[in-house]
Amino acid sequence: MALVDRFGRPLRSLRISVTDRCNLRCQYCMPEPDYVWLPRETLLTFEEIATLTTAFTTLGADRVRITGGEPLLRRNLPSLVGALAAMPAVRDLALTTNGVLLADAAADLRRAGLHRITVSLDTLDRARFQAMTRFDEHAAVLAGIDAAARAGFDSLKIDSVVIRGRNDDELGELIEYGRSVGAEVRFIEYMDVGGATKWQRDAVVSQREILETLSARFGSIAPVGGRGSAPADRFALPDGTTFGIIASTTQPFCADCDRSRLTADGVWLMCLYARAGTDLRRPLRAGATGDELVHLIQTVWAQRADRGAEERLDVDRREPLIPLAALKKDAHLEMHTRGG
Ligand code: SAM
């Protein structure tokens, strides 16, 4: 029988963070002047990541997304992509990147077997990009998106976190830009996850507001069904252009969540909002067999009852999830350690 958690959710989608380092400092993710990093010797090697991925696939995982931090900072990433792409059980292999280093990497990633790519881009304005990320890398990201479009991935997506007063006046332009490069845009509601220390409820632009803004500009918008366990609700403009909204903050979708996350040092997290996870590096480095790893993963998943985003809805005075002092003590609480 297929492995399911306490709410009947299967283990399907594994997000693997390959580094906690990043070459941007987005204000909604890494707004602080300095950070506590994972010790380098704790980072899983590509062989260790492949061993763990095999254990996960034994239990039904068939979708893998490589993330970070910024995954393209990890040296030799195409060799990990090649190893994962060679696993028949991995039916879908994707990468999420900020795009800064993508122009030089896209073709190699495609050749190594990467199926799909998502680039995070919140604005089409260079000065705004610099204000939001603290780096003047806008042109590099656009070049990265162009290179990804040329590399011929099965799909190219652009993810934009929408923040009131920062980029909520660019929704239509972002969709049009996506259309021009053959990418589907997905708007992400600003989440109060660890690391978002400046999060405020008022800064969240809800799915409802996003749809109102877009229909005022483009005309009537139709839902596109069949979301399944994917995080985005999909919609179509009157001309057929599709886009998505990930409404994790105002309309969470925990009931369908088949995702879990492996940090770069091997901590396995059941939810973006989880306070702690399961250390898989320790048993792995202590010589656990494949069967023992499978058994451990199976036991933990069978007990999973996380529905972090839904629980946040019940909080009256919603503030940043994790206080700064706690983030300084445990890098695992940070979004940039967990991957998005
Ligand atoms: N560096 C890569 C990138 O930029 O895509 C991968 C890691 S990043 C943590 C993954 C995604 O999480 C990005 O799309 C980012 O915009 C999103 N993200 C980070 N903090 C967020 C927040 N507070 N609310 C919503 N999305 C957030």
PDB file of C-alpha atoms and ligand atoms in Angstrom, residues 15 17 19 21-24 26-30 65-72 95-99 118-122 158-163 186 188-197 199 246 248-249 272-273 334-340, ligand 1:
ATOM      1  CA  ARG A  15      12.700  19.726  -2.507  1.00  0.00           C
ATOM      2  CA  SER A  17      18.352  22.507  -0.958  1.00  0.00           C
ATOM      3  CA  THR A  19      23.303  25.306  -0.274  1.00  0.00           C
ATOM      4  CA  ARG A  21      24.222  30.623   0.637  1.00  0.00           C
ATOM      5  CA  CYS A  22      22.663  33.193  -1.632  1.00  0.00           C
ATOM      6  CA  ASN A  23      23.979  35.908  -3.925  1.00  0.00           C
ATOM      7  CA  LEU A  24      20.949  38.165  -3.341  1.00  0.00           C
ATOM      8  CA  CYS A  26      15.732  39.805  -0.915  1.00  0.00           C
ATOM      9  CA  GLN A  27      13.979  41.969   1.668  1.00  0.00           C
ATOM     10  CA  TYR A  28      11.236  39.399   2.272  1.00  0.00           C
ATOM     11  CA  CYS A  29      13.679  36.499   2.742  1.00  0.00           C
ATOM     12  CA  MET A  30      17.084  37.769   3.944  1.00  0.00           C
ATOM     13  CA  ARG A  65      13.116  20.182  -7.142  1.00  0.00           C
ATOM     14  CA  ILE A  66      16.615  21.500  -6.521  1.00  0.00           C
ATOM     15  CA  THR A  67      16.663  24.748  -4.576  1.00  0.00           C
ATOM     16  CA  GLY A  68      18.624  26.722  -1.977  1.00  0.00           C
ATOM     17  CA  GLY A  69      19.841  29.337  -0.966  1.00  0.00           C
ATOM     18  CA  GLU A  70      20.878  29.913  -4.522  1.00  0.00           C
ATOM     19  CA  PRO A  71      21.452  26.461  -6.046  1.00  0.00           C
ATOM     20  CA  LEU A  72      23.661  27.742  -8.872  1.00  0.00           C
ATOM     21  CA  LEU A  95      15.223  23.740 -10.334  1.00  0.00           C
ATOM     22  CA  THR A  96      14.348  27.033  -8.666  1.00  0.00           C
ATOM     23  CA  THR A  97      16.912  29.809  -9.099  1.00  0.00           C
ATOM     24  CA  ASN A  98      17.186  33.555  -8.788  1.00  0.00           C
ATOM     25  CA  GLY A  99      18.683  33.510 -12.294  1.00  0.00           C
ATOM     26  CA  THR A 118      11.633  28.292 -12.365  1.00  0.00           C
ATOM     27  CA  VAL A 119      13.271  31.696 -12.106  1.00  0.00           C
ATOM     28  CA  SER A 120      12.323  34.065  -9.289  1.00  0.00           C
ATOM     29  CA  LEU A 121      11.846  37.623 -10.551  1.00  0.00           C
ATOM     30  CA  ASP A 122       9.735  40.197  -8.749  1.00  0.00           C
ATOM     31  CA  ILE A 158       8.734  32.944 -13.422  1.00  0.00           C
ATOM     32  CA  ASP A 159       7.833  33.242  -9.731  1.00  0.00           C
ATOM     33  CA  SER A 160       7.082  36.706  -8.348  1.00  0.00           C
ATOM     34  CA  VAL A 161       6.450  37.413  -4.676  1.00  0.00           C
ATOM     35  CA  VAL A 162       3.900  40.240  -4.571  1.00  0.00           C
ATOM     36  CA  ILE A 163       4.405  42.871  -1.888  1.00  0.00           C
ATOM     37  CA  ARG A 186       3.152  32.643 -10.896  1.00  0.00           C
ATOM     38  CA  ILE A 188       3.274  34.194  -4.697  1.00  0.00           C
ATOM     39  CA  GLU A 189       1.542  35.730  -1.709  1.00  0.00           C
ATOM     40  CA  TYR A 190       4.039  37.168   0.774  1.00  0.00           C
ATOM     41  CA  MET A 191       4.473  34.500   3.476  1.00  0.00           C
ATOM     42  CA  ASP A 192       5.322  34.920   7.151  1.00  0.00           C
ATOM     43  CA  VAL A 193       7.899  32.143   7.029  1.00  0.00           C
ATOM     44  CA  GLY A 194      11.151  32.065   8.997  1.00  0.00           C
ATOM     45  CA  GLY A 195      13.508  34.735   7.676  1.00  0.00           C
ATOM     46  CA  ALA A 196      10.688  37.102   6.721  1.00  0.00           C
ATOM     47  CA  THR A 197      11.478  39.235   9.754  1.00  0.00           C
ATOM     48  CA  TRP A 199       6.628  40.574   7.356  1.00  0.00           C
ATOM     49  CA  ILE A 246       0.303  30.573  -4.946  1.00  0.00           C
ATOM     50  CA  SER A 248      -0.188  30.116   0.708  1.00  0.00           C
ATOM     51  CA  THR A 249      -0.984  32.969   3.070  1.00  0.00           C
ATOM     52  CA  LEU A 272       7.828  25.353   5.519  1.00  0.00           C
ATOM     53  CA  TYR A 273       6.407  26.372   8.904  1.00  0.00           C
ATOM     54  CA  GLU A 334      15.513  30.309   7.811  1.00  0.00           C
ATOM     55  CA  MET A 335      13.660  30.219   4.479  1.00  0.00           C
ATOM     56  CA  HIS A 336      16.997  30.440   2.661  1.00  0.00           C
ATOM     57  CA  THR A 337      18.073  27.207   4.411  1.00  0.00           C
ATOM     58  CA  ARG A 338      14.788  25.432   3.734  1.00  0.00           C
ATOM     59  CA  GLY A 339      14.402  26.441   0.125  1.00  0.00           C
ATOM     60  CA  GLY A 340      11.119  27.812  -1.216  1.00  0.00           C
TER      61      GLY A 340
HETATM   62  N1  SAM B   1      17.484  31.314  -4.654  1.00  0.00           N
HETATM   63  C1  SAM B   1      16.424  30.627  -5.322  1.00  0.00           C
HETATM   64  C2  SAM B   1      15.385  31.597  -5.814  1.00  0.00           C
HETATM   65  O1  SAM B   1      15.539  32.801  -5.617  1.00  0.00           O
HETATM   66  O2  SAM B   1      14.415  31.154  -6.418  1.00  0.00           O
HETATM   67  C3  SAM B   1      15.773  29.510  -4.502  1.00  0.00           C
HETATM   68  C4  SAM B   1      15.501  29.754  -3.061  1.00  0.00           C
HETATM   69  S1  SAM B   1      14.258  30.975  -2.708  1.00  0.00           S
HETATM   70  C5  SAM B   1      14.156  30.818  -0.944  1.00  0.00           C
HETATM   71  C6  SAM B   1      12.803  30.176  -3.295  1.00  0.00           C
HETATM   72  C7  SAM B   1      11.566  31.033  -3.446  1.00  0.00           C
HETATM   73  O3  SAM B   1      11.086  31.421  -2.189  1.00  0.00           O
HETATM   74  C8  SAM B   1      11.775  32.309  -4.254  1.00  0.00           C
HETATM   75  O4  SAM B   1      10.840  32.378  -5.303  1.00  0.00           O
HETATM   76  C9  SAM B   1      11.498  33.385  -3.244  1.00  0.00           C
HETATM   77  O5  SAM B   1      10.975  34.527  -3.847  1.00  0.00           O
HETATM   78  C10 SAM B   1      10.511  32.698  -2.332  1.00  0.00           C
HETATM   79  N2  SAM B   1      10.374  33.347  -1.023  1.00  0.00           N
HETATM   80  C11 SAM B   1      11.342  33.644  -0.139  1.00  0.00           C
HETATM   81  N3  SAM B   1      10.824  34.267   0.948  1.00  0.00           N
HETATM   82  C12 SAM B   1       9.485  34.356   0.745  1.00  0.00           C
HETATM   83  C13 SAM B   1       8.401  34.899   1.500  1.00  0.00           C
HETATM   84  N4  SAM B   1       8.588  35.489   2.676  1.00  0.00           N
HETATM   85  N5  SAM B   1       7.171  34.798   0.985  1.00  0.00           N
HETATM   86  C14 SAM B   1       6.959  34.206  -0.213  1.00  0.00           C
HETATM   87  N6  SAM B   1       7.933  33.674  -0.971  1.00  0.00           N
HETATM   88  C15 SAM B   1       9.185  33.759  -0.499  1.00  0.00           C
END
